[in-house]
Amino acid sequence: MLKEITVQELDTDQFIAEKVREIQEAVGDGTAINALSGGVDSSVVTMLGHRALGNRLRTVFVENGIMREGEAERIERIFRDLGVPIEVVDARDEFFAALKGITDPEEKREAITQTFYRQVFGRIVRESGAKYLLQGTILTDVDETVAGIKRQHNVFEQLGIDPQEAFGYAILEPLIQLRKDGVRKVGKALGLPEEIFQRIPFPGPALAARIIGEVTPERVETVRKATAVVERLLAGTGAFQYLAVLHEDRVTGIRDGRREFGQQIEVRCWDSVDARRATPTRLPFDLLERLAQEILAEVPGVVSVTYNIATKPPSTIEAI
Ligand code: XMP
C-alpha cells in the first residue's frame, strides 16, 4: 500500500532532499531518461531529476501529435530558461498509426501506453543505455487505475506489470505519494515558474482523452483549436481544470443559409481540490456565450457547443 503524503503534512524541503537522495541511490553512476509532457507532474519530476543527476538525466519531450497548440516550443523555451535542455522527439506518425481505427476508450489508452513506453521510450532507452525512466505518476492516477475506473497511461506496478520485463527498463516515480495540491507545492519550492506549477492538469493520453471515437490528425486539430479557445477564455476563472471534448455524433446545423451536418464540442470546467471529486464551475452565462461564439467562429465544422453540468462522480473529468 502506498502511503499518502497530504499537502498539510508535506514538508517540501525534506521531501525534495529525500527524493533527490532516492533517485541518486537508484541510478548510481548510470544515466536516466525522463519523460516531460509539460504538465505539472512531469515538470516537477524533471526538476527533481536534474537536481539529483544533472546532465546524467536526459529529458525528452515526445511530440506525439496529440498535444495542445504550440506546446513543444513553449515547454522547450521554459525549461531552457531554467537551464534544463529538452530533446524533442517527433513520434507523430507512430502515434497516429497506433490509434488508427480505434474507438474504444480503454483500447485507445492502451495504444498510447504501448506506443509511448514500448516503442518510443523502449527505443530511446535502448539507444542511450539508460537504466531508468523517471516519470510523474501521482497517487490519484494509481487510485483510479486500481479501482478500474480508467487505465491511467502511466500505472504499471499496481496492475502487476513489471516495466523491466515489459519495456526493458525500470521506472522511478518520486511523486507517487502525493496528490496534485502537494505536487504544486513541491514545484513552487523547486523554483518552477507559476505558469508551470499552477498549470491546470493535462492527461497523459493528451487530447486523445477528449476525442470520442477515432483519433485522427483532422479530429485532433478540431479539438486542439477548441481547447485553445477554452484555455484562453477560462484562464482567469481560477477553476481546477477546463477542457473541450469533441463528440462523435453529428447534428444538423445551418451556416451561410445552408444545411451543415456538423460536429459538436462540449466544454467542461471543473472546481476540484484533488481531482477525486469535482463539480462544474458556475460560469457566468455571458462567458458561456462568448465561449460558444468563439468556438463556432474559430473551429471549422462545429455547429454545436454545450456545457457539461454533471458532477464527478458519476462523470469523470476527461471524456475517455
Ligand atoms: P478523470 O478523467 O479520471 O481525471 O476524472 C482525473 C485527473 O487525472 C487526469 N488524467 C490523467 N492523468 N494520465 C495522467 O497522468 C492519464 O492517463 C490521465 N487521465 C486523466 C485528468 O486530466 C484529471 O486531472
mmCIF file of N, CA, C and O and ligand atoms in Angstrom, residues 41 109 113 136-138 140-141 144-145 149-155 180 200-206 209-210 240-241 243 268 270 274-276 278 312 315-320, ligand 1:
data_model
loop_
_atom_site.group_PDB
_atom_site.id
_atom_site.type_symbol
_atom_site.label_atom_id
_atom_site.label_comp_id
_atom_site.label_asym_id
_atom_site.label_seq_id
_atom_site.Cartn_x
_atom_site.Cartn_y
_atom_site.Cartn_z
ATOM 1 N N ASP A 41 3.024 17.516 -13.105
ATOM 2 C CA ASP A 41 3.699 16.363 -12.507
ATOM 3 C C ASP A 41 5.045 16.080 -13.188
ATOM 4 O O ASP A 41 6.073 15.951 -12.518
ATOM 5 N N ARG A 109 -6.391 4.190 -24.813
ATOM 6 C CA ARG A 109 -5.390 4.420 -23.764
ATOM 7 C C ARG A 109 -4.257 3.400 -23.878
ATOM 8 O O ARG A 109 -3.092 3.737 -23.734
ATOM 9 N N THR A 113 -0.296 3.987 -24.423
ATOM 10 C CA THR A 113 0.681 3.432 -23.478
ATOM 11 C C THR A 113 1.745 2.619 -24.197
ATOM 12 O O THR A 113 2.943 2.793 -23.971
ATOM 13 N N GLY A 136 6.125 11.125 -13.682
ATOM 14 C CA GLY A 136 5.376 11.857 -12.660
ATOM 15 C C GLY A 136 4.057 11.246 -12.235
ATOM 16 O O GLY A 136 3.097 11.976 -11.980
ATOM 17 N N THR A 137 3.995 9.936 -12.107
ATOM 18 C CA THR A 137 2.754 9.307 -11.624
ATOM 19 C C THR A 137 2.410 9.832 -10.225
ATOM 20 O O THR A 137 3.280 9.899 -9.358
ATOM 21 N N ILE A 138 1.161 10.166 -9.980
ATOM 22 C CA ILE A 138 0.739 10.590 -8.636
ATOM 23 C C ILE A 138 -0.321 9.622 -8.096
ATOM 24 O O ILE A 138 -0.827 8.764 -8.825
ATOM 25 N N THR A 140 -3.419 9.825 -7.263
ATOM 26 C CA THR A 140 -4.749 9.789 -7.881
ATOM 27 C C THR A 140 -4.747 8.893 -9.128
ATOM 28 O O THR A 140 -5.719 8.177 -9.381
ATOM 29 N N ASP A 141 -3.638 8.936 -9.893
ATOM 30 C CA ASP A 141 -3.538 8.074 -11.083
ATOM 31 C C ASP A 141 -3.647 6.609 -10.668
ATOM 32 O O ASP A 141 -4.339 5.814 -11.308
ATOM 33 N N GLU A 144 -7.308 5.532 -9.347
ATOM 34 C CA GLU A 144 -8.356 5.355 -10.355
ATOM 35 C C GLU A 144 -8.085 4.143 -11.230
ATOM 36 O O GLU A 144 -9.004 3.477 -11.689
ATOM 37 N N THR A 145 -6.810 3.846 -11.429
ATOM 38 C CA THR A 145 -6.479 2.674 -12.241
ATOM 39 C C THR A 145 -6.818 1.406 -11.482
ATOM 40 O O THR A 145 -7.452 0.496 -12.014
ATOM 41 N N ILE A 149 -11.444 2.397 -12.870
ATOM 42 C CA ILE A 149 -12.215 3.484 -13.480
ATOM 43 C C ILE A 149 -11.602 3.846 -14.821
ATOM 44 O O ILE A 149 -12.261 3.853 -15.851
ATOM 45 N N LYS A 150 -10.321 4.149 -14.788
ATOM 46 C CA LYS A 150 -9.602 4.434 -16.024
ATOM 47 C C LYS A 150 -8.234 3.832 -15.915
ATOM 48 O O LYS A 150 -7.590 3.949 -14.878
ATOM 49 N N ARG A 151 -7.797 3.231 -16.974
ATOM 50 C CA ARG A 151 -6.434 2.742 -17.002
ATOM 51 C C ARG A 151 -5.547 3.954 -17.296
ATOM 52 O O ARG A 151 -5.430 4.385 -18.416
ATOM 53 N N GLN A 152 -4.990 4.565 -16.235
ATOM 54 C CA GLN A 152 -4.133 5.726 -16.447
ATOM 55 C C GLN A 152 -2.906 5.253 -17.199
ATOM 56 O O GLN A 152 -2.384 4.162 -16.944
ATOM 57 N N HIS A 153 -2.440 6.053 -18.133
ATOM 58 C CA HIS A 153 -1.428 5.579 -19.068
ATOM 59 C C HIS A 153 -0.107 5.251 -18.392
ATOM 60 O O HIS A 153 0.703 4.547 -18.942
ATOM 61 N N ASN A 154 0.078 5.752 -17.160
ATOM 62 C CA ASN A 154 1.402 5.652 -16.554
ATOM 63 C C ASN A 154 1.445 4.743 -15.319
ATOM 64 O O ASN A 154 2.326 4.880 -14.492
ATOM 65 N N VAL A 155 0.478 3.861 -15.172
ATOM 66 C CA VAL A 155 0.461 2.995 -13.990
ATOM 67 C C VAL A 155 0.723 1.548 -14.405
ATOM 68 O O VAL A 155 0.032 1.014 -15.271
ATOM 69 N N LYS A 180 -2.342 16.193 -6.401
ATOM 70 C CA LYS A 180 -1.990 17.351 -7.227
ATOM 71 C C LYS A 180 -1.594 18.576 -6.400
ATOM 72 O O LYS A 180 -0.641 19.285 -6.735
ATOM 73 N N ILE A 200 -3.120 24.085 -15.190
ATOM 74 C CA ILE A 200 -4.207 23.128 -14.992
ATOM 75 C C ILE A 200 -3.716 21.736 -15.399
ATOM 76 O O ILE A 200 -2.845 21.609 -16.249
ATOM 77 N N PRO A 201 -4.271 20.700 -14.779
ATOM 78 C CA PRO A 201 -3.844 19.343 -15.127
ATOM 79 C C PRO A 201 -4.125 19.043 -16.603
ATOM 80 O O PRO A 201 -5.071 19.586 -17.184
ATOM 81 N N PHE A 202 -3.301 18.182 -17.156
ATOM 82 C CA PHE A 202 -3.497 17.731 -18.540
ATOM 83 C C PHE A 202 -3.173 16.244 -18.557
ATOM 84 O O PHE A 202 -2.177 15.824 -17.988
ATOM 85 N N PRO A 203 -4.005 15.436 -19.169
ATOM 86 C CA PRO A 203 -3.829 13.978 -19.036
ATOM 87 C C PRO A 203 -2.715 13.423 -19.916
ATOM 88 O O PRO A 203 -2.419 13.985 -20.974
ATOM 89 N N GLY A 204 -2.133 12.318 -19.481
ATOM 90 C CA GLY A 204 -1.101 11.635 -20.259
ATOM 91 C C GLY A 204 -1.541 11.332 -21.689
ATOM 92 O O GLY A 204 -0.804 11.604 -22.633
ATOM 93 N N PRO A 205 -2.744 10.776 -21.864
ATOM 94 C CA PRO A 205 -3.176 10.484 -23.240
ATOM 95 C C PRO A 205 -3.539 11.742 -24.033
ATOM 96 O O PRO A 205 -4.060 11.660 -25.137
ATOM 97 N N ALA A 206 -3.277 12.895 -23.437
ATOM 98 C CA ALA A 206 -3.376 14.191 -24.109
ATOM 99 C C ALA A 206 -4.758 14.406 -24.741
ATOM 100 O O ALA A 206 -5.767 13.986 -24.180
ATOM 101 N N ALA A 209 -7.731 11.931 -24.957
ATOM 102 C CA ALA A 209 -8.670 11.683 -23.857
ATOM 103 C C ALA A 209 -9.936 12.528 -24.026
ATOM 104 O O ALA A 209 -10.883 12.420 -23.252
ATOM 105 N N ARG A 210 -9.924 13.403 -25.040
ATOM 106 C CA ARG A 210 -11.051 14.330 -25.237
ATOM 107 C C ARG A 210 -11.681 14.163 -26.608
ATOM 108 O O ARG A 210 -12.378 15.042 -27.088
ATOM 109 N N PHE A 240 -10.260 24.508 -11.413
ATOM 110 C CA PHE A 240 -9.245 23.456 -11.287
ATOM 111 C C PHE A 240 -8.771 22.988 -12.670
ATOM 112 O O PHE A 240 -7.593 22.773 -12.895
ATOM 113 N N GLN A 241 -9.711 22.842 -13.594
ATOM 114 C CA GLN A 241 -9.376 22.321 -14.919
ATOM 115 C C GLN A 241 -10.481 22.672 -15.899
ATOM 116 O O GLN A 241 -11.658 22.687 -15.524
ATOM 117 N N LEU A 243 -11.612 22.203 -20.255
ATOM 118 C CA LEU A 243 -11.243 21.460 -21.466
ATOM 119 C C LEU A 243 -12.388 21.422 -22.470
ATOM 120 O O LEU A 243 -13.530 21.756 -22.144
ATOM 121 N N ARG A 268 -16.041 21.559 -20.689
ATOM 122 C CA ARG A 268 -16.115 21.172 -19.279
ATOM 123 C C ARG A 268 -15.225 22.114 -18.482
ATOM 124 O O ARG A 268 -14.116 22.435 -18.919
ATOM 125 N N TRP A 270 -14.114 22.552 -14.323
ATOM 126 C CA TRP A 270 -14.294 21.865 -13.046
ATOM 127 C C TRP A 270 -13.743 22.633 -11.854
ATOM 128 O O TRP A 270 -12.645 23.180 -11.920
ATOM 129 N N ASP A 274 -8.535 17.933 -5.627
ATOM 130 C CA ASP A 274 -7.526 16.927 -5.950
ATOM 131 C C ASP A 274 -7.960 15.980 -7.069
ATOM 132 O O ASP A 274 -7.389 14.911 -7.221
ATOM 133 N N ALA A 275 -8.973 16.370 -7.820
ATOM 134 C CA ALA A 275 -9.450 15.587 -8.984
ATOM 135 C C ALA A 275 -10.249 14.337 -8.620
ATOM 136 O O ALA A 275 -10.772 13.667 -9.503
ATOM 137 N N ARG A 276 -10.360 14.047 -7.313
ATOM 138 C CA ARG A 276 -11.122 12.841 -6.980
ATOM 139 C C ARG A 276 -12.619 13.077 -7.076
ATOM 140 O O ARG A 276 -13.376 12.206 -7.465
ATOM 141 N N ALA A 278 -15.337 16.351 -8.299
ATOM 142 C CA ALA A 278 -15.322 17.648 -8.968
ATOM 143 C C ALA A 278 -16.746 18.096 -9.260
ATOM 144 O O ALA A 278 -17.639 17.256 -9.441
ATOM 145 N N LYS A 312 -18.463 14.978 -10.908
ATOM 146 C CA LYS A 312 -17.655 13.760 -10.786
ATOM 147 C C LYS A 312 -17.717 13.340 -9.336
ATOM 148 O O LYS A 312 -17.305 14.137 -8.494
ATOM 149 N N SER A 315 -19.624 11.407 -13.403
ATOM 150 C CA SER A 315 -18.796 11.751 -14.563
ATOM 151 C C SER A 315 -17.336 11.527 -14.184
ATOM 152 O O SER A 315 -17.017 11.299 -13.012
ATOM 153 N N THR A 316 -16.432 11.573 -15.132
ATOM 154 C CA THR A 316 -15.012 11.750 -14.825
ATOM 155 C C THR A 316 -14.626 13.089 -15.435
ATOM 156 O O THR A 316 -15.434 13.705 -16.145
ATOM 157 N N ILE A 317 -13.410 13.536 -15.140
ATOM 158 C CA ILE A 317 -13.010 14.866 -15.617
ATOM 159 C C ILE A 317 -12.789 14.851 -17.119
ATOM 160 O O ILE A 317 -13.320 15.693 -17.845
ATOM 161 N N GLU A 318 -12.031 13.888 -17.597
ATOM 162 C CA GLU A 318 -11.814 13.741 -19.035
ATOM 163 C C GLU A 318 -12.958 12.920 -19.621
ATOM 164 O O GLU A 318 -13.711 12.294 -18.890
ATOM 165 N N ALA A 319 -13.028 12.880 -20.968
ATOM 166 C CA ALA A 319 -14.169 12.195 -21.569
ATOM 167 C C ALA A 319 -13.941 10.705 -21.809
ATOM 168 O O ALA A 319 -14.894 9.939 -21.920
ATOM 169 N N ILE A 320 -12.692 10.292 -21.926
ATOM 170 C CA ILE A 320 -12.478 8.843 -22.113
ATOM 171 C C ILE A 320 -11.567 8.310 -21.003
ATOM 172 O O ILE A 320 -10.902 9.073 -20.340
HETATM 173 P P1 XMP B 1 -10.502 11.656 -14.662
HETATM 174 O O1 XMP B 1 -10.817 11.899 -16.101
HETATM 175 O O2 XMP B 1 -10.127 10.247 -14.391
HETATM 176 O O3 XMP B 1 -9.203 12.501 -14.389
HETATM 177 O O4 XMP B 1 -11.563 12.179 -13.730
HETATM 178 C C1 XMP B 1 -8.667 12.795 -13.117
HETATM 179 C C2 XMP B 1 -7.467 13.679 -13.338
HETATM 180 O O5 XMP B 1 -6.396 12.943 -13.944
HETATM 181 C C3 XMP B 1 -6.103 13.445 -15.250
HETATM 182 N N1 XMP B 1 -5.926 12.274 -16.108
HETATM 183 C C4 XMP B 1 -4.736 11.673 -16.315
HETATM 184 N N2 XMP B 1 -3.518 11.977 -15.880
HETATM 185 N N3 XMP B 1 -2.656 10.096 -17.031
HETATM 186 C C5 XMP B 1 -2.461 11.200 -16.262
HETATM 187 O O6 XMP B 1 -1.323 11.473 -15.902
HETATM 188 C C6 XMP B 1 -3.850 9.720 -17.519
HETATM 189 O O7 XMP B 1 -3.983 8.720 -18.215
HETATM 190 C C7 XMP B 1 -4.954 10.567 -17.140
HETATM 191 N N4 XMP B 1 -6.282 10.501 -17.407
HETATM 192 C C8 XMP B 1 -6.859 11.546 -16.739
HETATM 193 C C9 XMP B 1 -7.263 14.315 -15.631
HETATM 194 O O8 XMP B 1 -6.882 15.346 -16.532
HETATM 195 C C10 XMP B 1 -7.733 14.839 -14.304
HETATM 196 O O9 XMP B 1 -6.986 15.945 -13.860
#
